[in-house]
């Protein structure tokens, strides 16, 4: 494989920590920097602050030797040949991306730079941020020759972050100098050459030595725009199918059949055509808003994105109305709630539609038994345990005596729940499914009144109309 580099990754969150572990996995030496002392202490003690498949094994493999965790940014910059900025870029009150964390890191890098470094923007940022980082570095004393700023947006999805990183559809690098491009090619060479996939410990995925990922070189601005446009398009696909689902509800049509038919068209594809309670998480909501803001700054109204946001917001309210119409009154009812994370497979509850729906239920006087395989600890900070809110340790305990079960995140293990046992535990056999995890006819046959999204609701024992 290629000559290993020393890489500093600043920010040890969902993107930073996964990227760092994966860089170590493909042979580089990595220094992971975070200003959250508690997080760094946890990592140094062998803990892992996030839930990600394969991350424990990979950190276990590389902790000794290839990867270290520190709060010392200055020391890390001194040693590193490439510095990845992977700090948060949350939504500001105005809707644009708050770039103050990126600014703080760029300023600190400028003060520590002592030789040529490639500074890599990994965080999702609006077009022109690359130029701003360059300007910040120069303003704070770094000489033009001492660095290049590259844009290398990350497309991983939480829950499958490691596999996505090591088996990407594409690696995008926005770069203006050949010197920096060479460093970036060297970093990703174990993936782009396919050499990684032949290693005995390689994490399995869709790529192989015979079909390695392409590295796409473009301008820095194009790379920044590519990331925003990708997330905006995916969010649009979700809102589109949700809008179609609402028509299906009105017409008595099964949206899954429609989505399957639409998705078979090669020009469209089947992914992200799953109707539900809307998108959430730390990326789509803020990135759609930030992209709309970028458009405005460039003198264009991207009204399509406003509609995407509106449909997404409505979707939660429509689902809430379904809960109400299934239960008639809400005050005093106890509901079993399955899923708090913004989707299955992660512990991330940022902008989670599940949390929002639970908050609406609490406001109406409902009591909830909450269960999520990974997100309960994080949820406790927002939905405090008390007389209305109970956290339980498994699905059946949550269902015990509840007036209905709500499915709000698409965890794999929910789909394989023992339905007979679920029905026995519930006070009333009512399932309201915001993720279309079950087959309506099966549910009805099992004795449930079953309500889902964009599919005809069925009372117990009733067959779906065809
Ligand atoms: P996160 O909040 O999980 O992690 C950010 C980390 O940066 C935190 O650990 C924080 O303590 C640290 N940090 C903040 N300021 C710092 C500083 N000055 N010095 C050192 N560390 C600092 O965020 P995330 O979800 O990993 O997202 C990071 C970026 O990647 C965002 O721009 C996001 O849009 C983008 N992104 C996220 C995903 C995702 O699925 N989460 C996917 C692709 C891209």
GROMACS .gro file of C-alpha atoms and ligand atoms in nm:
model
  510
    1UNK     CA    1   0.000   0.000   0.000
    2UNK     CA    2   0.090   0.368  -0.018
    3UNK     CA    3   0.333   0.552   0.209
    4UNK     CA    4   0.145   0.620   0.536
    5UNK     CA    5   0.084   0.983   0.634
    6UNK     CA    6   0.033   1.153   0.967
    7UNK     CA    7  -0.322   1.289   0.969
    8UNK     CA    8  -0.483   1.513   1.232
    9UNK     CA    9  -0.863   1.499   1.251
   10UNK     CA   10  -1.015   1.787   1.444
   11UNK     CA   11  -1.355   1.699   1.593
   12UNK     CA   12  -1.427   1.348   1.722
   13UNK     CA   13  -1.798   1.329   1.645
   14UNK     CA   14  -1.993   1.105   1.408
   15UNK     CA   15  -1.781   1.212   1.111
   16UNK     CA   16  -1.445   1.288   1.278
   17UNK     CA   17  -1.421   0.971   1.483
   18UNK     CA   18  -1.535   0.743   1.201
   19UNK     CA   19  -1.299   0.914   0.952
   20UNK     CA   20  -1.010   0.889   1.200
   21UNK     CA   21  -1.071   0.519   1.265
   22UNK     CA   22  -1.097   0.454   0.890
   23UNK     CA   23  -0.777   0.646   0.810
   24UNK     CA   24  -0.601   0.432   1.071
   25UNK     CA   25  -0.765   0.123   0.918
   26UNK     CA   26  -0.616   0.203   0.577
   27UNK     CA   27  -0.270   0.244   0.723
   28UNK     CA   28  -0.219   0.607   0.825
   29UNK     CA   29  -0.118   0.738   1.167
   30UNK     CA   30  -0.399   0.950   1.306
   31UNK     CA   31  -0.415   1.211   1.579
   32UNK     CA   32  -0.772   1.277   1.682
   33UNK     CA   33  -0.829   1.618   1.842
   34UNK     CA   34  -1.137   1.737   2.029
   35UNK     CA   35  -1.187   2.026   2.269
   36UNK     CA   36  -1.438   1.824   2.472
   37UNK     CA   37  -1.212   1.699   2.751
   38UNK     CA   38  -1.462   1.444   2.875
   39UNK     CA   39  -1.494   1.288   2.528
   40UNK     CA   40  -1.116   1.265   2.490
   41UNK     CA   41  -1.086   1.109   2.836
   42UNK     CA   42  -1.354   0.853   2.748
   43UNK     CA   43  -1.177   0.765   2.423
   44UNK     CA   44  -0.842   0.735   2.599
   45UNK     CA   45  -1.004   0.505   2.858
   46UNK     CA   46  -1.120   0.273   2.579
   47UNK     CA   47  -1.477   0.405   2.561
   48UNK     CA   48  -1.666   0.504   2.245
   49UNK     CA   49  -1.897   0.806   2.260
   50UNK     CA   50  -2.121   0.708   1.965
   51UNK     CA   51  -2.306   0.401   1.840
   52UNK     CA   52  -2.160   0.290   1.505
   53UNK     CA   53  -2.131  -0.060   1.362
   54UNK     CA   54  -1.766  -0.181   1.328
   55UNK     CA   55  -1.628   0.120   1.518
   56UNK     CA   56  -1.552  -0.074   1.840
   57UNK     CA   57  -1.358  -0.344   1.649
   58UNK     CA   58  -1.167  -0.089   1.442
   59UNK     CA   59  -1.072   0.129   1.737
   60UNK     CA   60  -0.975  -0.186   1.924
   61UNK     CA   61  -0.742  -0.279   1.637
   62UNK     CA   62  -0.577   0.060   1.600
   63UNK     CA   63  -0.584   0.222   1.945
   64UNK     CA   64  -0.234   0.101   2.017
   65UNK     CA   65  -0.003   0.236   1.751
   66UNK     CA   66  -0.210   0.402   1.479
   67UNK     CA   67  -0.451   0.636   1.653
   68UNK     CA   68  -0.432   0.868   1.951
   69UNK     CA   69  -0.680   1.106   2.116
   70UNK     CA   70  -0.590   1.446   2.251
   71UNK     CA   71  -0.712   1.798   2.325
   72UNK     CA   72  -0.376   1.938   2.209
   73UNK     CA   73  -0.451   2.085   1.867
   74UNK     CA   74  -0.119   2.267   1.850
   75UNK     CA   75   0.082   1.947   1.904
   76UNK     CA   76  -0.129   1.759   1.649
   77UNK     CA   77  -0.085   2.025   1.379
   78UNK     CA   78   0.292   2.023   1.428
   79UNK     CA   79   0.311   1.651   1.350
   80UNK     CA   80   0.044   1.624   1.080
   81UNK     CA   81   0.086   1.647   0.703
   82UNK     CA   82  -0.288   1.681   0.654
   83UNK     CA   83  -0.539   1.833   0.895
   84UNK     CA   84  -0.906   1.737   0.853
   85UNK     CA   85  -1.160   1.979   1.001
   86UNK     CA   86  -1.463   1.772   1.109
   87UNK     CA   87  -1.630   1.999   1.364
   88UNK     CA   88  -2.003   2.072   1.371
   89UNK     CA   89  -2.165   2.326   1.139
   90UNK     CA   90  -2.510   2.359   1.301
   91UNK     CA   91  -2.793   2.572   1.172
   92UNK     CA   92  -2.789   2.932   1.292
   93UNK     CA   93  -3.107   3.122   1.379
   94UNK     CA   94  -3.101   3.279   1.032
   95UNK     CA   95  -3.102   2.935   0.865
   96UNK     CA   96  -2.744   2.946   0.738
   97UNK     CA   97  -2.463   2.725   0.866
   98UNK     CA   98  -2.296   2.846   1.185
   99UNK     CA   99  -1.930   2.834   1.086
  100UNK     CA  100  -1.788   2.962   1.413
  101UNK     CA  101  -1.638   2.621   1.505
  102UNK     CA  102  -1.466   2.601   1.165
  103UNK     CA  103  -1.343   2.959   1.209
  104UNK     CA  104  -1.204   2.878   1.557
  105UNK     CA  105  -1.018   2.572   1.429
  106UNK     CA  106  -0.879   2.756   1.122
  107UNK     CA  107  -0.753   3.037   1.346
  108UNK     CA  108  -0.585   2.790   1.579
  109UNK     CA  109  -0.427   2.602   1.285
  110UNK     CA  110  -0.281   2.928   1.151
  111UNK     CA  111  -0.102   2.984   1.478
  112UNK     CA  112   0.053   2.637   1.482
  113UNK     CA  113   0.154   2.593   1.122
  114UNK     CA  114   0.530   2.546   1.078
  115UNK     CA  115   0.564   2.381   0.737
  116UNK     CA  116   0.350   2.279   0.440
  117UNK     CA  117   0.015   2.128   0.545
  118UNK     CA  118  -0.298   2.035   0.358
  119UNK     CA  119  -0.600   2.166   0.545
  120UNK     CA  120  -0.906   1.961   0.456
  121UNK     CA  121  -1.262   2.078   0.497
  122UNK     CA  122  -1.454   1.760   0.592
  123UNK     CA  123  -1.743   1.936   0.763
  124UNK     CA  124  -2.042   2.024   0.543
  125UNK     CA  125  -2.004   2.389   0.455
  126UNK     CA  126  -2.151   2.639   0.210
  127UNK     CA  127  -1.981   2.730  -0.114
  128UNK     CA  128  -1.697   2.984  -0.063
  129UNK     CA  129  -1.606   2.848   0.284
  130UNK     CA  130  -1.281   2.716   0.140
  131UNK     CA  131  -1.185   3.070   0.043
  132UNK     CA  132  -1.279   3.196   0.387
  133UNK     CA  133  -1.062   2.935   0.559
  134UNK     CA  134  -0.772   3.039   0.336
  135UNK     CA  135  -0.830   3.404   0.429
  136UNK     CA  136  -0.855   3.325   0.804
  137UNK     CA  137  -0.528   3.134   0.790
  138UNK     CA  138  -0.349   3.420   0.617
  139UNK     CA  139  -0.500   3.685   0.846
  140UNK     CA  140  -0.370   3.491   1.144
  141UNK     CA  141  -0.016   3.476   1.022
  142UNK     CA  142   0.013   3.164   0.806
  143UNK     CA  143   0.207   3.226   0.486
  144UNK     CA  144   0.043   3.141   0.152
  145UNK     CA  145   0.307   2.877   0.075
  146UNK     CA  146   0.254   2.696   0.406
  147UNK     CA  147  -0.080   2.542   0.320
  148UNK     CA  148  -0.349   2.448   0.071
  149UNK     CA  149  -0.714   2.423   0.160
  150UNK     CA  150  -0.899   2.126   0.013
  151UNK     CA  151  -1.267   2.042   0.022
  152UNK     CA  152  -1.339   1.673   0.084
  153UNK     CA  153  -1.708   1.642   0.175
  154UNK     CA  154  -1.821   1.335   0.361
  155UNK     CA  155  -2.119   1.130   0.244
  156UNK     CA  156  -2.134   0.868   0.520
  157UNK     CA  157  -2.465   0.788   0.687
  158UNK     CA  158  -2.485   0.743   1.061
  159UNK     CA  159  -2.533   0.380   1.158
  160UNK     CA  160  -2.341   0.257   0.852
  161UNK     CA  161  -2.067   0.521   0.876
  162UNK     CA  162  -1.768   0.285   0.871
  163UNK     CA  163  -1.893   0.082   0.574
  164UNK     CA  164  -1.990   0.400   0.387
  165UNK     CA  165  -1.647   0.552   0.447
  166UNK     CA  166  -1.451   0.245   0.340
  167UNK     CA  167  -1.685   0.151   0.053
  168UNK     CA  168  -1.790   0.491  -0.083
  169UNK     CA  169  -1.983   0.554  -0.406
  170UNK     CA  170  -1.722   0.821  -0.476
  171UNK     CA  171  -1.454   1.026  -0.306
  172UNK     CA  172  -1.489   1.394  -0.391
  173UNK     CA  173  -1.191   1.624  -0.361
  174UNK     CA  174  -1.213   1.992  -0.440
  175UNK     CA  175  -0.861   2.114  -0.489
  176UNK     CA  176  -0.682   2.402  -0.657
  177UNK     CA  177  -0.319   2.288  -0.643
  178UNK     CA  178  -0.149   1.975  -0.776
  179UNK     CA  179   0.063   1.955  -0.461
  180UNK     CA  180  -0.248   1.920  -0.243
  181UNK     CA  181  -0.413   1.683  -0.491
  182UNK     CA  182  -0.112   1.453  -0.462
  183UNK     CA  183  -0.147   1.437  -0.083
  184UNK     CA  184  -0.520   1.364  -0.110
  185UNK     CA  185  -0.459   1.088  -0.365
  186UNK     CA  186  -0.198   0.940  -0.131
  187UNK     CA  187  -0.441   0.945   0.162
  188UNK     CA  188  -0.713   0.758  -0.025
  189UNK     CA  189  -0.485   0.538  -0.235
  190UNK     CA  190  -0.550   0.219  -0.030
  191UNK     CA  191  -0.917   0.254  -0.127
  192UNK     CA  192  -0.885   0.387  -0.483
  193UNK     CA  193  -0.621   0.124  -0.576
  194UNK     CA  194  -0.841  -0.149  -0.426
  195UNK     CA  195  -0.550  -0.272  -0.209
  196UNK     CA  196  -0.749  -0.236   0.115
  197UNK     CA  197  -1.022  -0.474   0.003
  198UNK     CA  198  -0.779  -0.765  -0.027
  199UNK     CA  199  -0.662  -0.734   0.333
  200UNK     CA  200  -0.780  -1.021   0.557
  201UNK     CA  201  -0.930  -0.782   0.816
  202UNK     CA  202  -1.101  -0.553   0.558
  203UNK     CA  203  -1.450  -0.444   0.661
  204UNK     CA  204  -1.691  -0.605   0.411
  205UNK     CA  205  -1.897  -0.392   0.176
  206UNK     CA  206  -1.989  -0.322  -0.184
  207UNK     CA  207  -1.638  -0.229  -0.305
  208UNK     CA  208  -1.365  -0.478  -0.393
  209UNK     CA  209  -1.015  -0.479  -0.542
  210UNK     CA  210  -1.182  -0.526  -0.880
  211UNK     CA  211  -1.423  -0.238  -0.827
  212UNK     CA  212  -1.256   0.033  -0.616
  213UNK     CA  213  -1.420   0.374  -0.561
  214UNK     CA  214  -1.347   0.659  -0.804
  215UNK     CA  215  -1.175   0.973  -0.678
  216UNK     CA  216  -1.344   1.274  -0.836
  217UNK     CA  217  -1.128   1.583  -0.858
  218UNK     CA  218  -1.304   1.915  -0.906
  219UNK     CA  219  -1.285   2.277  -0.797
  220UNK     CA  220  -1.323   2.351  -0.427
  221UNK     CA  221  -1.648   2.538  -0.487
  222UNK     CA  222  -1.790   2.249  -0.692
  223UNK     CA  223  -1.705   2.006  -0.412
  224UNK     CA  224  -1.879   2.225  -0.154
  225UNK     CA  225  -2.182   2.257  -0.380
  226UNK     CA  226  -2.184   1.880  -0.451
  227UNK     CA  227  -2.237   1.801  -0.084
  228UNK     CA  228  -2.521   2.047  -0.034
  229UNK     CA  229  -2.687   1.947  -0.361
  230UNK     CA  230  -2.663   1.576  -0.268
  231UNK     CA  231  -2.830   1.620   0.070
  232UNK     CA  232  -3.093   1.854  -0.071
  233UNK     CA  233  -3.176   1.601  -0.344
  234UNK     CA  234  -3.206   1.314  -0.097
  235UNK     CA  235  -3.429   1.520   0.132
  236UNK     CA  236  -3.638   1.609  -0.173
  237UNK     CA  237  -3.680   1.240  -0.257
  238UNK     CA  238  -3.807   1.170   0.095
  239UNK     CA  239  -4.049   1.463   0.091
  240UNK     CA  240  -4.165   1.363  -0.256
  241UNK     CA  241  -4.260   1.010  -0.154
  242UNK     CA  242  -4.423   1.141   0.163
  243UNK     CA  243  -4.637   1.376  -0.045
  244UNK     CA  244  -4.728   1.080  -0.269
  245UNK     CA  245  -4.803   0.875   0.045
  246UNK     CA  246  -5.057   1.134   0.153
  247UNK     CA  247  -5.230   1.103  -0.185
  248UNK     CA  248  -5.221   0.725  -0.146
  249UNK     CA  249  -5.387   0.759   0.195
  250UNK     CA  250  -5.663   0.967   0.040
  251UNK     CA  251  -5.710   0.731  -0.257
  252UNK     CA  252  -5.683   0.404  -0.062
  253UNK     CA  253  -5.366   0.302  -0.246
  254UNK     CA  254  -5.060   0.130  -0.096
  255UNK     CA  255  -4.761   0.366  -0.129
  256UNK     CA  256  -4.517   0.077  -0.108
  257UNK     CA  257  -4.653  -0.059  -0.434
  258UNK     CA  258  -4.626   0.284  -0.594
  259UNK     CA  259  -4.271   0.339  -0.460
  260UNK     CA  260  -4.165  -0.003  -0.590
  261UNK     CA  261  -4.307   0.080  -0.931
  262UNK     CA  262  -4.150   0.425  -0.940
  263UNK     CA  263  -3.817   0.309  -0.799
  264UNK     CA  264  -3.774   0.042  -1.067
  265UNK     CA  265  -3.722   0.324  -1.314
  266UNK     CA  266  -3.344   0.341  -1.351
  267UNK     CA  267  -3.360   0.717  -1.378
  268UNK     CA  268  -3.508   0.732  -1.027
  269UNK     CA  269  -3.389   0.427  -0.829
  270UNK     CA  270  -3.553   0.267  -0.525
  271UNK     CA  271  -3.352   0.430  -0.244
  272UNK     CA  272  -3.493   0.710  -0.030
  273UNK     CA  273  -3.844   0.633  -0.152
  274UNK     CA  274  -3.972   0.506   0.183
  275UNK     CA  275  -4.272   0.691   0.315
  276UNK     CA  276  -4.269   0.770   0.685
  277UNK     CA  277  -4.270   1.049   0.940
  278UNK     CA  278  -4.014   1.261   0.757
  279UNK     CA  279  -3.639   1.312   0.758
  280UNK     CA  280  -3.443   1.435   1.059
  281UNK     CA  281  -3.094   1.408   1.198
  282UNK     CA  282  -2.807   1.648   1.214
  283UNK     CA  283  -2.767   1.681   0.835
  284UNK     CA  284  -3.073   1.701   0.611
  285UNK     CA  285  -3.270   1.967   0.802
  286UNK     CA  286  -2.974   2.200   0.843
  287UNK     CA  287  -2.823   2.132   0.501
  288UNK     CA  288  -3.149   2.196   0.315
  289UNK     CA  289  -3.185   2.524   0.509
  290UNK     CA  290  -2.822   2.618   0.448
  291UNK     CA  291  -2.845   2.541   0.075
  292UNK     CA  292  -3.155   2.758   0.049
  293UNK     CA  293  -2.965   3.035   0.226
  294UNK     CA  294  -2.670   2.993  -0.013
  295UNK     CA  295  -2.909   3.026  -0.307
  296UNK     CA  296  -3.050   3.345  -0.160
  297UNK     CA  297  -2.702   3.489  -0.116
  298UNK     CA  298  -2.636   3.412  -0.481
  299UNK     CA  299  -2.953   3.598  -0.580
  300UNK     CA  300  -3.181   3.296  -0.637
  301UNK     CA  301  -3.495   3.177  -0.460
  302UNK     CA  302  -3.471   2.798  -0.433
  303UNK     CA  303  -3.843   2.762  -0.357
  304UNK     CA  304  -3.839   2.391  -0.430
  305UNK     CA  305  -3.641   2.346  -0.109
  306UNK     CA  306  -3.890   2.551   0.090
  307UNK     CA  307  -4.157   2.306  -0.024
  308UNK     CA  308  -3.936   2.009   0.072
  309UNK     CA  309  -3.909   2.154   0.423
  310UNK     CA  310  -4.281   2.228   0.442
  311UNK     CA  311  -4.380   1.873   0.345
  312UNK     CA  312  -4.135   1.737   0.601
  313UNK     CA  313  -4.277   1.953   0.876
  314UNK     CA  314  -4.639   1.864   0.783
  315UNK     CA  315  -4.559   1.494   0.780
  316UNK     CA  316  -4.511   1.483   1.157
  317UNK     CA  317  -4.836   1.669   1.215
  318UNK     CA  318  -5.026   1.434   0.983
  319UNK     CA  319  -4.888   1.134   1.167
  320UNK     CA  320  -4.986   1.287   1.498
  321UNK     CA  321  -5.341   1.325   1.365
  322UNK     CA  322  -5.337   0.954   1.278
  323UNK     CA  323  -5.246   0.871   1.637
  324UNK     CA  324  -5.530   1.086   1.762
  325UNK     CA  325  -5.784   0.936   1.527
  326UNK     CA  326  -5.676   0.581   1.621
  327UNK     CA  327  -5.708   0.652   1.994
  328UNK     CA  328  -5.984   0.916   1.993
  329UNK     CA  329  -5.863   1.093   2.310
  330UNK     CA  330  -5.503   1.121   2.421
  331UNK     CA  331  -5.506   1.264   2.774
  332UNK     CA  332  -5.415   0.996   3.029
  333UNK     CA  333  -5.342   0.727   2.770
  334UNK     CA  334  -5.018   0.533   2.803
  335UNK     CA  335  -4.837   0.457   2.478
  336UNK     CA  336  -4.547   0.224   2.406
  337UNK     CA  337  -4.301   0.417   2.188
  338UNK     CA  338  -4.042   0.226   1.987
  339UNK     CA  339  -3.757   0.437   1.853
  340UNK     CA  340  -3.620   0.775   1.958
  341UNK     CA  341  -3.319   0.806   1.727
  342UNK     CA  342  -3.379   0.998   1.405
  343UNK     CA  343  -3.350   0.663   1.227
  344UNK     CA  344  -3.258   0.305   1.313
  345UNK     CA  345  -2.896   0.204   1.369
  346UNK     CA  346  -2.779   0.519   1.546
  347UNK     CA  347  -2.796   0.683   1.889
  348UNK     CA  348  -2.827   1.030   1.734
  349UNK     CA  349  -3.144   1.214   1.834
  350UNK     CA  350  -3.063   1.551   1.677
  351UNK     CA  351  -3.372   1.679   1.493
  352UNK     CA  352  -3.535   1.341   1.544
  353UNK     CA  353  -3.897   1.331   1.427
  354UNK     CA  354  -3.955   1.063   1.693
  355UNK     CA  355  -3.860   1.304   1.971
  356UNK     CA  356  -4.084   1.571   1.825
  357UNK     CA  357  -4.381   1.335   1.812
  358UNK     CA  358  -4.324   1.224   2.171
  359UNK     CA  359  -4.312   1.590   2.275
  360UNK     CA  360  -4.648   1.648   2.103
  361UNK     CA  361  -4.794   1.348   2.287
  362UNK     CA  362  -4.668   1.470   2.623
  363UNK     CA  363  -4.820   1.811   2.558
  364UNK     CA  364  -5.155   1.640   2.505
  365UNK     CA  365  -5.127   1.465   2.841
  366UNK     CA  366  -5.016   1.119   2.723
  367UNK     CA  367  -4.784   0.899   2.924
  368UNK     CA  368  -4.514   0.712   2.731
  369UNK     CA  369  -4.304   0.400   2.781
  370UNK     CA  370  -3.995   0.469   2.573
  371UNK     CA  371  -3.763   0.213   2.421
  372UNK     CA  372  -3.475   0.257   2.178
  373UNK     CA  373  -3.184   0.013   2.140
  374UNK     CA  374  -2.919   0.290   2.150
  375UNK     CA  375  -3.062   0.640   2.195
  376UNK     CA  376  -3.221   0.632   2.542
  377UNK     CA  377  -2.928   0.787   2.729
  378UNK     CA  378  -2.917   1.084   2.491
  379UNK     CA  379  -3.297   1.116   2.493
  380UNK     CA  380  -3.304   1.152   2.873
  381UNK     CA  381  -3.150   1.497   2.841
  382UNK     CA  382  -3.455   1.614   2.642
  383UNK     CA  383  -3.738   1.389   2.760
  384UNK     CA  384  -3.675   1.374   3.133
  385UNK     CA  385  -3.797   1.061   3.311
  386UNK     CA  386  -4.094   1.138   3.538
  387UNK     CA  387  -4.462   1.066   3.589
  388UNK     CA  388  -4.535   1.093   3.214
  389UNK     CA  389  -4.210   0.948   3.080
  390UNK     CA  390  -4.074   0.601   3.159
  391UNK     CA  391  -3.767   0.445   2.996
  392UNK     CA  392  -3.780   0.066   2.973
  393UNK     CA  393  -3.526  -0.194   2.878
  394UNK     CA  394  -3.711  -0.394   2.615
  395UNK     CA  395  -3.995  -0.391   2.366
  396UNK     CA  396  -4.233  -0.614   2.563
  397UNK     CA  397  -4.186  -0.423   2.887
  398UNK     CA  398  -4.273  -0.104   2.698
  399UNK     CA  399  -4.588  -0.267   2.561
  400UNK     CA  400  -4.713  -0.395   2.898
  401UNK     CA  401  -5.057  -0.244   2.959
  402UNK     CA  402  -5.014   0.028   2.691
  403UNK     CA  403  -5.318   0.157   2.500
  404UNK     CA  404  -5.125   0.131   2.170
  405UNK     CA  405  -4.776   0.080   2.027
  406UNK     CA  406  -4.606   0.348   1.814
  407UNK     CA  407  -4.310   0.269   1.590
  408UNK     CA  408  -4.107   0.583   1.525
  409UNK     CA  409  -3.755   0.469   1.416
  410UNK     CA  410  -3.676   0.199   1.165
  411UNK     CA  411  -3.457  -0.026   1.377
  412UNK     CA  412  -3.406  -0.369   1.221
  413UNK     CA  413  -3.492  -0.541   1.548
  414UNK     CA  414  -3.835  -0.375   1.562
  415UNK     CA  415  -3.931  -0.533   1.231
  416UNK     CA  416  -3.858  -0.878   1.376
  417UNK     CA  417  -4.054  -0.830   1.698
  418UNK     CA  418  -4.263  -1.128   1.822
  419UNK     CA  419  -4.604  -0.994   1.720
  420UNK     CA  420  -4.805  -1.246   1.923
  421UNK     CA  421  -4.620  -1.146   2.237
  422UNK     CA  422  -4.657  -0.780   2.154
  423UNK     CA  423  -5.033  -0.821   2.118
  424UNK     CA  424  -5.057  -1.009   2.448
  425UNK     CA  425  -4.869  -0.735   2.634
  426UNK     CA  426  -5.069  -0.443   2.495
  427UNK     CA  427  -5.392  -0.336   2.664
  428UNK     CA  428  -5.546  -0.275   2.318
  429UNK     CA  429  -5.401  -0.437   2.007
  430UNK     CA  430  -5.336  -0.112   1.821
  431UNK     CA  431  -5.013  -0.048   1.629
  432UNK     CA  432  -4.944   0.291   1.472
  433UNK     CA  433  -4.640   0.259   1.254
  434UNK     CA  434  -4.457   0.570   1.132
  435UNK     CA  435  -4.198   0.366   0.939
  436UNK     CA  436  -4.409   0.109   0.756
  437UNK     CA  437  -4.218  -0.175   0.921
  438UNK     CA  438  -4.493  -0.437   0.890
  439UNK     CA  439  -4.721  -0.583   0.629
  440UNK     CA  440  -5.076  -0.447   0.690
  441UNK     CA  441  -5.248  -0.776   0.614
  442UNK     CA  442  -5.015  -0.971   0.838
  443UNK     CA  443  -5.082  -0.726   1.121
  444UNK     CA  444  -5.454  -0.745   1.075
  445UNK     CA  445  -5.434  -1.124   1.059
  446UNK     CA  446  -5.242  -1.118   1.388
  447UNK     CA  447  -5.532  -0.932   1.547
  448UNK     CA  448  -5.401  -0.576   1.539
  449UNK     CA  449  -5.570  -0.259   1.428
  450UNK     CA  450  -5.287  -0.133   1.214
  451UNK     CA  451  -5.225   0.223   1.099
  452UNK     CA  452  -4.924   0.315   0.884
  453UNK     CA  453  -4.819   0.581   0.632
  454UNK     CA  454  -4.965   0.588   0.281
  455UNK     CA  455  -5.126   0.247   0.319
  456UNK     CA  456  -5.488   0.169   0.398
  457UNK     CA  457  -5.545   0.126   0.773
  458UNK     CA  458  -5.680  -0.214   0.864
  459UNK     CA  459  -5.891  -0.322   1.161
  460UNK     CA  460  -5.811  -0.660   1.318
  461UNK     CA  461  -5.900  -0.952   1.095
  462UNK     CA  462  -5.975  -0.744   0.784
  463UNK     CA  463  -5.811  -0.814   0.448
  464UNK     CA  464  -5.656  -0.531   0.243
  465UNK     CA  465  -5.870  -0.427  -0.057
  466UNK     CA  466  -5.710  -0.510  -0.395
  467LIG     P1  467  -2.060   1.617   1.600
  467LIG     O1  468  -2.134   1.723   1.671
  467LIG     O2  469  -2.094   1.474   1.624
  467LIG     O3  470  -1.902   1.633   1.627
  467LIG     C1  471  -1.834   1.753   1.623
  467LIG     C2  472  -1.718   1.743   1.720
  467LIG     O4  473  -1.636   1.859   1.706
  467LIG     C3  474  -1.759   1.738   1.866
  467LIG     O5  475  -1.700   1.626   1.929
  467LIG     C4  476  -1.705   1.869   1.924
  467LIG     O6  477  -1.666   1.858   2.059
  467LIG     C5  478  -1.587   1.895   1.833
  467LIG     N1  479  -1.540   2.034   1.828
  467LIG     C6  480  -1.613   2.148   1.817
  467LIG     N2  481  -1.533   2.257   1.818
  467LIG     C7  482  -1.406   2.210   1.827
  467LIG     C8  483  -1.278   2.273   1.832
  467LIG     N3  484  -1.266   2.406   1.826
  467LIG     N4  485  -1.170   2.196   1.844
  467LIG     C9  486  -1.181   2.060   1.850
  467LIG     N5  487  -1.299   1.996   1.846
  467LIG    C10  488  -1.410   2.070   1.834
  467LIG     O7  489  -2.074   1.651   1.445
  467LIG     P2  490  -2.082   1.548   1.322
  467LIG     O8  491  -2.217   1.487   1.315
  467LIG     O9  492  -1.962   1.460   1.328
  467LIG    O10  493  -2.069   1.648   1.200
  467LIG    C11  494  -1.948   1.716   1.170
  467LIG    C12  495  -1.961   1.777   1.034
  467LIG    O11  496  -1.975   1.674   0.934
  467LIG    C13  497  -2.083   1.867   1.014
  467LIG    O12  498  -2.049   1.972   0.928
  467LIG    C14  499  -2.184   1.776   0.946
  467LIG    O13  500  -2.278   1.847   0.870
  467LIG    C15  501  -2.094   1.693   0.858
  467LIG     N6  502  -2.148   1.561   0.824
  467LIG    C16  503  -2.214   1.489   0.918
  467LIG    C17  504  -2.262   1.363   0.885
  467LIG    C18  505  -2.337   1.281   0.988
  467LIG    O14  506  -2.399   1.182   0.950
  467LIG     N7  507  -2.332   1.318   1.116
  467LIG    C19  508  -2.242   1.310   0.756
  467LIG    C20  509  -2.170   1.387   0.663
  467LIG    C21  510  -2.125   1.512   0.699
   0.00000   0.00000   0.00000
